[in-house]
Amino acid sequence: MSINKNKPNATTMAMKADMEQQVVEYLETHPEFFARHQSLLNILRVPHQRGGAISLVERQTEMLREQNREMRSQLHDLLDAARYNDLQFEKTKRLVLNLLESETLDQLTDAIEEGLCRDFNGDITNLILLDQTIGERGGNIKSVSLQVAESQVAELIDSDWALCGSLSDRQRQFLFDDRADKVLSAAVVPLVKGNTLGLLAIGSFEANYFHSSMGTLFLNYVGEVLSRVLFRLLNNLNPE
């Protein structure tokens, strides 16, 4: 039986690994080593991923450049996010101020449509009120009895949070009437001030514009503001 004397055995490999670890630990605890032996930086060579070998100085320079590129990329991402958040804040502020300044239901529905369709790219809005006397009104507002609403969209009325995604044919028809066929995705925001006042429905002609995994913090915030303004306007319209 022949023995390959050039092939390292397990003991030799273990000793080599132990020596390498000792070198690593020494360099970690003596970071000034290469400052005292600067000539080694140009003598020692390390493999390069593109082939060949480079000095430690060249390798360190390349690593610093790569880190710089990554930091620049992260900085650009942060700046883009900051600019996006600033824009969203300005749009939200404009919408909230217009809602708060509304003195009639018509002004309120105009503010809703302008803010959510023009600034936030919705296609259709509709304000559905429950058991409210608002007279004959066109546009994107209507009042229905709570009993009728519960027979059609009870799951939306009973929700405490905005719901986003695709709707059933029954839900779309109730919320958007003769425009229901155009709506492929929607967000529905419950309006509550003590009792449920109604629903704010926002429809999109894009199937995935509203989806179940999207955040609803903004929609819930708009719903809270709208509920308070709506409560005031309805009390002024129908004083007890």
PDB file of C-alpha atoms in Angstrom:
ATOM      1  CA  MET A   1       0.000   0.000   0.000  1.00  0.00           C
ATOM      2  CA  SER A   2       1.466   3.339  -1.018  1.00  0.00           C
ATOM      3  CA  ILE A   3       1.255   6.452   1.125  1.00  0.00           C
ATOM      4  CA  ASN A   4       1.063   9.948  -0.370  1.00  0.00           C
ATOM      5  CA  LYS A   5       3.669  11.779   1.690  1.00  0.00           C
ATOM      6  CA  ASN A   6       2.652  15.135   0.168  1.00  0.00           C
ATOM      7  CA  LYS A   7      -0.925  14.928   1.427  1.00  0.00           C
ATOM      8  CA  PRO A   8      -1.287  16.580   4.858  1.00  0.00           C
ATOM      9  CA  ASN A   9      -2.787  14.403   7.534  1.00  0.00           C
ATOM     10  CA  ALA A  10      -5.399  15.479  10.066  1.00  0.00           C
ATOM     11  CA  THR A  11      -2.805  16.326  12.716  1.00  0.00           C
ATOM     12  CA  THR A  12      -0.868  18.593  10.354  1.00  0.00           C
ATOM     13  CA  MET A  13      -4.042  20.366   9.236  1.00  0.00           C
ATOM     14  CA  ALA A  14      -5.106  20.892  12.848  1.00  0.00           C
ATOM     15  CA  MET A  15      -1.682  22.350  13.731  1.00  0.00           C
ATOM     16  CA  LYS A  16      -1.868  24.655  10.709  1.00  0.00           C
ATOM     17  CA  ALA A  17      -5.343  25.862  11.663  1.00  0.00           C
ATOM     18  CA  ASP A  18      -4.149  26.448  15.239  1.00  0.00           C
ATOM     19  CA  MET A  19      -1.163  28.476  14.044  1.00  0.00           C
ATOM     20  CA  GLU A  20      -3.383  30.554  11.761  1.00  0.00           C
ATOM     21  CA  GLN A  21      -5.706  31.291  14.654  1.00  0.00           C
ATOM     22  CA  GLN A  22      -2.745  32.383  16.766  1.00  0.00           C
ATOM     23  CA  VAL A  23      -1.658  34.758  14.012  1.00  0.00           C
ATOM     24  CA  VAL A  24      -5.168  36.178  13.760  1.00  0.00           C
ATOM     25  CA  GLU A  25      -5.404  36.687  17.506  1.00  0.00           C
ATOM     26  CA  TYR A  26      -1.961  38.297  17.627  1.00  0.00           C
ATOM     27  CA  LEU A  27      -2.791  40.783  14.879  1.00  0.00           C
ATOM     28  CA  GLU A  28      -6.149  41.580  16.507  1.00  0.00           C
ATOM     29  CA  THR A  29      -4.457  42.369  19.829  1.00  0.00           C
ATOM     30  CA  HIS A  30      -1.510  44.189  18.220  1.00  0.00           C
ATOM     31  CA  PRO A  31      -3.014  46.460  15.558  1.00  0.00           C
ATOM     32  CA  GLU A  32       0.208  48.490  15.511  1.00  0.00           C
ATOM     33  CA  PHE A  33       2.130  45.505  14.095  1.00  0.00           C
ATOM     34  CA  PHE A  34       2.083  46.696  10.485  1.00  0.00           C
ATOM     35  CA  ALA A  35       2.939  50.247  11.589  1.00  0.00           C
ATOM     36  CA  ARG A  36       6.228  48.835  12.902  1.00  0.00           C
ATOM     37  CA  HIS A  37       6.682  46.638   9.822  1.00  0.00           C
ATOM     38  CA  GLN A  38       5.384  48.749   6.970  1.00  0.00           C
ATOM     39  CA  SER A  39       7.581  47.031   4.422  1.00  0.00           C
ATOM     40  CA  LEU A  40       5.451  43.900   4.812  1.00  0.00           C
ATOM     41  CA  LEU A  41       2.436  45.735   3.401  1.00  0.00           C
ATOM     42  CA  ASN A  42       4.021  45.845  -0.036  1.00  0.00           C
ATOM     43  CA  ILE A  43       5.647  42.425   0.160  1.00  0.00           C
ATOM     44  CA  LEU A  44       2.696  40.344   1.305  1.00  0.00           C
ATOM     45  CA  ARG A  45       0.305  39.361  -1.472  1.00  0.00           C
ATOM     46  CA  VAL A  46      -3.343  38.292  -1.162  1.00  0.00           C
ATOM     47  CA  PRO A  47      -5.487  36.495  -3.771  1.00  0.00           C
ATOM     48  CA  HIS A  48      -7.849  38.730  -5.743  1.00  0.00           C
ATOM     49  CA  GLN A  49     -11.325  37.642  -6.817  1.00  0.00           C
ATOM     50  CA  ARG A  50     -10.583  38.674 -10.407  1.00  0.00           C
ATOM     51  CA  GLY A  51      -7.415  36.594 -10.491  1.00  0.00           C
ATOM     52  CA  GLY A  52      -3.794  37.256  -9.613  1.00  0.00           C
ATOM     53  CA  ALA A  53      -2.715  38.862  -6.364  1.00  0.00           C
ATOM     54  CA  ILE A  54      -2.437  42.356  -4.919  1.00  0.00           C
ATOM     55  CA  SER A  55      -0.612  43.894  -1.987  1.00  0.00           C
ATOM     56  CA  LEU A  56      -2.270  44.438   1.370  1.00  0.00           C
ATOM     57  CA  VAL A  57      -2.225  48.185   0.772  1.00  0.00           C
ATOM     58  CA  GLU A  58      -3.989  47.781  -2.566  1.00  0.00           C
ATOM     59  CA  ARG A  59      -6.458  45.393  -0.999  1.00  0.00           C
ATOM     60  CA  GLN A  60      -7.195  47.780   1.856  1.00  0.00           C
ATOM     61  CA  THR A  61      -7.611  50.662  -0.589  1.00  0.00           C
ATOM     62  CA  GLU A  62     -10.050  48.628  -2.654  1.00  0.00           C
ATOM     63  CA  MET A  63     -12.042  47.680   0.453  1.00  0.00           C
ATOM     64  CA  LEU A  64     -12.231  51.330   1.514  1.00  0.00           C
ATOM     65  CA  ARG A  65     -13.457  52.305  -1.936  1.00  0.00           C
ATOM     66  CA  GLU A  66     -16.127  49.623  -1.830  1.00  0.00           C
ATOM     67  CA  GLN A  67     -17.229  50.762   1.628  1.00  0.00           C
ATOM     68  CA  ASN A  68     -17.358  54.330   0.324  1.00  0.00           C
ATOM     69  CA  ARG A  69     -19.558  53.272  -2.595  1.00  0.00           C
ATOM     70  CA  GLU A  70     -21.898  51.424  -0.234  1.00  0.00           C
ATOM     71  CA  MET A  71     -22.111  54.404   2.123  1.00  0.00           C
ATOM     72  CA  ARG A  72     -22.846  56.748  -0.791  1.00  0.00           C
ATOM     73  CA  SER A  73     -25.600  54.414  -1.979  1.00  0.00           C
ATOM     74  CA  GLN A  74     -27.114  54.277   1.517  1.00  0.00           C
ATOM     75  CA  LEU A  75     -26.921  58.069   1.783  1.00  0.00           C
ATOM     76  CA  HIS A  76     -28.713  58.472  -1.547  1.00  0.00           C
ATOM     77  CA  ASP A  77     -31.431  56.060  -0.358  1.00  0.00           C
ATOM     78  CA  LEU A  78     -31.853  58.047   2.861  1.00  0.00           C
ATOM     79  CA  LEU A  79     -32.095  61.332   0.948  1.00  0.00           C
ATOM     80  CA  ASP A  80     -34.646  59.858  -1.450  1.00  0.00           C
ATOM     81  CA  ALA A  81     -36.707  58.583   1.489  1.00  0.00           C
ATOM     82  CA  ALA A  82     -36.491  61.980   3.199  1.00  0.00           C
ATOM     83  CA  ARG A  83     -37.637  63.801   0.052  1.00  0.00           C
ATOM     84  CA  TYR A  84     -40.518  61.321  -0.369  1.00  0.00           C
ATOM     85  CA  ASN A  85     -41.582  61.733   3.262  1.00  0.00           C
ATOM     86  CA  ASP A  86     -41.453  65.531   2.956  1.00  0.00           C
ATOM     87  CA  LEU A  87     -43.689  65.380  -0.104  1.00  0.00           C
ATOM     88  CA  GLN A  88     -46.132  63.023   1.617  1.00  0.00           C
ATOM     89  CA  PHE A  89     -46.234  65.270   4.659  1.00  0.00           C
ATOM     90  CA  GLU A  90     -47.044  68.347   2.549  1.00  0.00           C
ATOM     91  CA  LYS A  91     -49.839  66.488   0.753  1.00  0.00           C
ATOM     92  CA  THR A  92     -51.254  65.197   4.028  1.00  0.00           C
ATOM     93  CA  LYS A  93     -51.084  68.640   5.636  1.00  0.00           C
ATOM     94  CA  ARG A  94     -52.911  70.193   2.685  1.00  0.00           C
ATOM     95  CA  LEU A  95     -55.637  67.538   2.846  1.00  0.00           C
ATOM     96  CA  VAL A  96     -56.119  67.859   6.602  1.00  0.00           C
ATOM     97  CA  LEU A  97     -56.277  71.670   6.463  1.00  0.00           C
ATOM     98  CA  ASN A  98     -58.856  71.543   3.666  1.00  0.00           C
ATOM     99  CA  LEU A  99     -60.941  69.090   5.674  1.00  0.00           C
ATOM    100  CA  LEU A 100     -60.771  71.222   8.801  1.00  0.00           C
ATOM    101  CA  GLU A 101     -61.749  74.372   6.889  1.00  0.00           C
ATOM    102  CA  SER A 102     -64.804  72.736   5.280  1.00  0.00           C
ATOM    103  CA  GLU A 103     -68.034  74.417   6.369  1.00  0.00           C
ATOM    104  CA  THR A 104     -70.480  72.350   4.312  1.00  0.00           C
ATOM    105  CA  LEU A 105     -70.763  68.743   3.175  1.00  0.00           C
ATOM    106  CA  ASP A 106     -70.140  69.846  -0.403  1.00  0.00           C
ATOM    107  CA  GLN A 107     -66.889  71.521   0.590  1.00  0.00           C
ATOM    108  CA  LEU A 108     -65.950  68.431   2.546  1.00  0.00           C
ATOM    109  CA  THR A 109     -66.496  66.050  -0.365  1.00  0.00           C
ATOM    110  CA  ASP A 110     -64.583  68.417  -2.667  1.00  0.00           C
ATOM    111  CA  ALA A 111     -61.654  68.388  -0.248  1.00  0.00           C
ATOM    112  CA  ILE A 112     -61.752  64.586  -0.084  1.00  0.00           C
ATOM    113  CA  GLU A 113     -61.765  64.170  -3.833  1.00  0.00           C
ATOM    114  CA  GLU A 114     -59.100  66.799  -4.435  1.00  0.00           C
ATOM    115  CA  GLY A 115     -56.762  65.398  -1.805  1.00  0.00           C
ATOM    116  CA  LEU A 116     -57.183  61.683  -2.342  1.00  0.00           C
ATOM    117  CA  CYS A 117     -57.541  61.715  -6.133  1.00  0.00           C
ATOM    118  CA  ARG A 118     -55.258  64.537  -7.201  1.00  0.00           C
ATOM    119  CA  ASP A 119     -52.524  64.286  -4.580  1.00  0.00           C
ATOM    120  CA  PHE A 120     -52.677  60.592  -3.665  1.00  0.00           C
ATOM    121  CA  ASN A 121     -53.675  59.163  -7.050  1.00  0.00           C
ATOM    122  CA  GLY A 122     -56.995  57.570  -6.201  1.00  0.00           C
ATOM    123  CA  ASP A 123     -59.517  57.422  -9.050  1.00  0.00           C
ATOM    124  CA  ILE A 124     -62.870  57.533  -7.243  1.00  0.00           C
ATOM    125  CA  THR A 125     -64.008  58.576  -3.781  1.00  0.00           C
ATOM    126  CA  ASN A 126     -67.401  58.112  -2.209  1.00  0.00           C
ATOM    127  CA  LEU A 127     -68.663  59.134   1.223  1.00  0.00           C
ATOM    128  CA  ILE A 128     -71.395  56.830   2.551  1.00  0.00           C
ATOM    129  CA  LEU A 129     -73.265  58.132   5.594  1.00  0.00           C
ATOM    130  CA  LEU A 130     -75.443  55.989   7.856  1.00  0.00           C
ATOM    131  CA  ASP A 131     -78.907  57.076   9.011  1.00  0.00           C
ATOM    132  CA  GLN A 132     -78.241  60.747   8.252  1.00  0.00           C
ATOM    133  CA  THR A 133     -80.603  63.316   6.747  1.00  0.00           C
ATOM    134  CA  ILE A 134     -78.589  65.247   4.187  1.00  0.00           C
ATOM    135  CA  GLY A 135     -81.211  66.071   1.562  1.00  0.00           C
ATOM    136  CA  GLU A 136     -80.849  65.475  -2.161  1.00  0.00           C
ATOM    137  CA  ARG A 137     -77.192  65.534  -3.110  1.00  0.00           C
ATOM    138  CA  GLY A 138     -75.296  64.392  -6.135  1.00  0.00           C
ATOM    139  CA  GLY A 139     -71.627  63.699  -6.550  1.00  0.00           C
ATOM    140  CA  ASN A 140     -69.646  61.457  -4.277  1.00  0.00           C
ATOM    141  CA  ILE A 141     -71.841  61.378  -1.165  1.00  0.00           C
ATOM    142  CA  LYS A 142     -74.966  59.456  -0.163  1.00  0.00           C
ATOM    143  CA  SER A 143     -76.861  58.437   2.941  1.00  0.00           C
ATOM    144  CA  VAL A 144     -78.324  54.964   3.529  1.00  0.00           C
ATOM    145  CA  SER A 145     -79.953  53.314   6.487  1.00  0.00           C
ATOM    146  CA  LEU A 146     -77.764  51.357   8.873  1.00  0.00           C
ATOM    147  CA  GLN A 147     -79.955  48.308   8.287  1.00  0.00           C
ATOM    148  CA  VAL A 148     -79.353  48.370   4.527  1.00  0.00           C
ATOM    149  CA  ALA A 149     -75.633  48.961   4.984  1.00  0.00           C
ATOM    150  CA  GLU A 150     -75.268  46.070   7.414  1.00  0.00           C
ATOM    151  CA  SER A 151     -77.020  43.745   4.982  1.00  0.00           C
ATOM    152  CA  GLN A 152     -74.456  44.607   2.310  1.00  0.00           C
ATOM    153  CA  VAL A 153     -71.150  45.487   3.971  1.00  0.00           C
ATOM    154  CA  ALA A 154     -71.420  44.574   7.650  1.00  0.00           C
ATOM    155  CA  GLU A 155     -67.804  43.387   7.697  1.00  0.00           C
ATOM    156  CA  LEU A 156     -66.622  46.842   6.593  1.00  0.00           C
ATOM    157  CA  ILE A 157     -68.771  48.739   9.076  1.00  0.00           C
ATOM    158  CA  ASP A 158     -67.654  46.568  11.994  1.00  0.00           C
ATOM    159  CA  SER A 159     -63.948  47.073  11.262  1.00  0.00           C
ATOM    160  CA  ASP A 160     -61.879  49.390  13.468  1.00  0.00           C
ATOM    161  CA  TRP A 161     -59.247  49.985  10.797  1.00  0.00           C
ATOM    162  CA  ALA A 162     -59.038  50.830   7.132  1.00  0.00           C
ATOM    163  CA  LEU A 163     -59.226  47.808   4.830  1.00  0.00           C
ATOM    164  CA  CYS A 164     -57.397  47.644   1.516  1.00  0.00           C
ATOM    165  CA  GLY A 165     -57.510  45.248  -1.437  1.00  0.00           C
ATOM    166  CA  SER A 166     -60.032  43.775  -3.807  1.00  0.00           C
ATOM    167  CA  LEU A 167     -63.730  43.791  -2.970  1.00  0.00           C
ATOM    168  CA  SER A 168     -66.608  41.480  -3.762  1.00  0.00           C
ATOM    169  CA  ASP A 169     -69.073  42.524  -6.472  1.00  0.00           C
ATOM    170  CA  ARG A 170     -71.677  43.192  -3.779  1.00  0.00           C
ATOM    171  CA  GLN A 171     -69.319  45.451  -1.819  1.00  0.00           C
ATOM    172  CA  ARG A 172     -68.161  47.362  -4.896  1.00  0.00           C
ATOM    173  CA  GLN A 173     -71.731  47.940  -6.051  1.00  0.00           C
ATOM    174  CA  PHE A 174     -72.799  49.256  -2.657  1.00  0.00           C
ATOM    175  CA  LEU A 175     -69.783  51.555  -2.271  1.00  0.00           C
ATOM    176  CA  PHE A 176     -69.394  52.902  -5.810  1.00  0.00           C
ATOM    177  CA  ASP A 177     -72.850  52.526  -7.427  1.00  0.00           C
ATOM    178  CA  ASP A 178     -72.745  52.993 -11.211  1.00  0.00           C
ATOM    179  CA  ARG A 179     -68.935  53.346 -11.158  1.00  0.00           C
ATOM    180  CA  ALA A 180     -68.397  49.970  -9.482  1.00  0.00           C
ATOM    181  CA  ASP A 181     -67.320  48.119 -12.635  1.00  0.00           C
ATOM    182  CA  LYS A 182     -64.302  50.423 -13.036  1.00  0.00           C
ATOM    183  CA  VAL A 183     -62.968  49.803  -9.548  1.00  0.00           C
ATOM    184  CA  LEU A 184     -60.390  46.991  -9.407  1.00  0.00           C
ATOM    185  CA  SER A 185     -59.013  47.682  -5.932  1.00  0.00           C
ATOM    186  CA  ALA A 186     -60.151  49.880  -3.076  1.00  0.00           C
ATOM    187  CA  ALA A 187     -59.571  51.216   0.423  1.00  0.00           C
ATOM    188  CA  VAL A 188     -62.469  51.523   2.862  1.00  0.00           C
ATOM    189  CA  VAL A 189     -62.110  53.672   5.975  1.00  0.00           C
ATOM    190  CA  PRO A 190     -64.675  53.464   8.805  1.00  0.00           C
ATOM    191  CA  LEU A 191     -65.735  56.874  10.139  1.00  0.00           C
ATOM    192  CA  VAL A 192     -66.422  56.727  13.854  1.00  0.00           C
ATOM    193  CA  LYS A 193     -67.170  59.439  16.402  1.00  0.00           C
ATOM    194  CA  GLY A 194     -68.916  57.728  19.286  1.00  0.00           C
ATOM    195  CA  ASN A 195     -71.057  55.761  16.823  1.00  0.00           C
ATOM    196  CA  THR A 196     -70.228  54.758  13.264  1.00  0.00           C
ATOM    197  CA  LEU A 197     -71.029  57.742  11.050  1.00  0.00           C
ATOM    198  CA  GLY A 198     -70.304  56.050   7.762  1.00  0.00           C
ATOM    199  CA  LEU A 199     -67.586  54.888   5.403  1.00  0.00           C
ATOM    200  CA  LEU A 200     -65.047  56.585   3.167  1.00  0.00           C
ATOM    201  CA  ALA A 201     -64.460  54.524   0.019  1.00  0.00           C
ATOM    202  CA  ILE A 202     -61.489  55.170  -2.273  1.00  0.00           C
ATOM    203  CA  GLY A 203     -61.378  53.242  -5.525  1.00  0.00           C
ATOM    204  CA  SER A 204     -58.629  52.647  -8.040  1.00  0.00           C
ATOM    205  CA  PHE A 205     -58.781  51.480 -11.642  1.00  0.00           C
ATOM    206  CA  GLU A 206     -55.541  49.535 -10.996  1.00  0.00           C
ATOM    207  CA  ALA A 207     -55.903  46.013  -9.632  1.00  0.00           C
ATOM    208  CA  ASN A 208     -52.957  46.217  -7.233  1.00  0.00           C
ATOM    209  CA  TYR A 209     -52.970  49.893  -6.275  1.00  0.00           C
ATOM    210  CA  PHE A 210     -54.627  49.008  -2.981  1.00  0.00           C
ATOM    211  CA  HIS A 211     -53.613  45.659  -1.517  1.00  0.00           C
ATOM    212  CA  SER A 212     -54.076  43.843   1.762  1.00  0.00           C
ATOM    213  CA  SER A 213     -50.424  44.088   2.822  1.00  0.00           C
ATOM    214  CA  MET A 214     -50.091  47.870   2.467  1.00  0.00           C
ATOM    215  CA  GLY A 215     -49.848  50.103   5.526  1.00  0.00           C
ATOM    216  CA  THR A 216     -53.000  51.892   6.670  1.00  0.00           C
ATOM    217  CA  LEU A 217     -51.547  54.439   9.109  1.00  0.00           C
ATOM    218  CA  PHE A 218     -52.203  57.360   6.741  1.00  0.00           C
ATOM    219  CA  LEU A 219     -55.736  56.221   5.916  1.00  0.00           C
ATOM    220  CA  ASN A 220     -56.628  55.736   9.572  1.00  0.00           C
ATOM    221  CA  TYR A 221     -55.287  59.197  10.373  1.00  0.00           C
ATOM    222  CA  VAL A 222     -57.366  60.780   7.593  1.00  0.00           C
ATOM    223  CA  GLY A 223     -60.360  58.804   8.859  1.00  0.00           C
ATOM    224  CA  GLU A 224     -59.975  60.204  12.373  1.00  0.00           C
ATOM    225  CA  VAL A 225     -59.775  63.790  11.126  1.00  0.00           C
ATOM    226  CA  LEU A 226     -62.670  63.301   8.707  1.00  0.00           C
ATOM    227  CA  SER A 227     -64.835  61.728  11.430  1.00  0.00           C
ATOM    228  CA  ARG A 228     -64.476  64.759  13.677  1.00  0.00           C
ATOM    229  CA  VAL A 229     -65.207  67.256  10.901  1.00  0.00           C
ATOM    230  CA  LEU A 230     -68.134  65.191   9.683  1.00  0.00           C
ATOM    231  CA  PHE A 231     -69.587  64.953  13.199  1.00  0.00           C
ATOM    232  CA  ARG A 232     -69.525  68.749  13.475  1.00  0.00           C
ATOM    233  CA  LEU A 233     -71.093  69.339  10.055  1.00  0.00           C
ATOM    234  CA  LEU A 234     -73.869  66.800  10.606  1.00  0.00           C
ATOM    235  CA  ASN A 235     -74.733  68.338  13.970  1.00  0.00           C
ATOM    236  CA  ASN A 236     -74.945  71.764  12.334  1.00  0.00           C
ATOM    237  CA  LEU A 237     -77.083  70.335   9.544  1.00  0.00           C
ATOM    238  CA  ASN A 238     -79.437  68.493  11.870  1.00  0.00           C
ATOM    239  CA  PRO A 239     -79.420  70.255  15.251  1.00  0.00           C
ATOM    240  CA  GLU A 240     -81.399  68.522  17.963  1.00  0.00           C
TER     241      GLU A 240
END
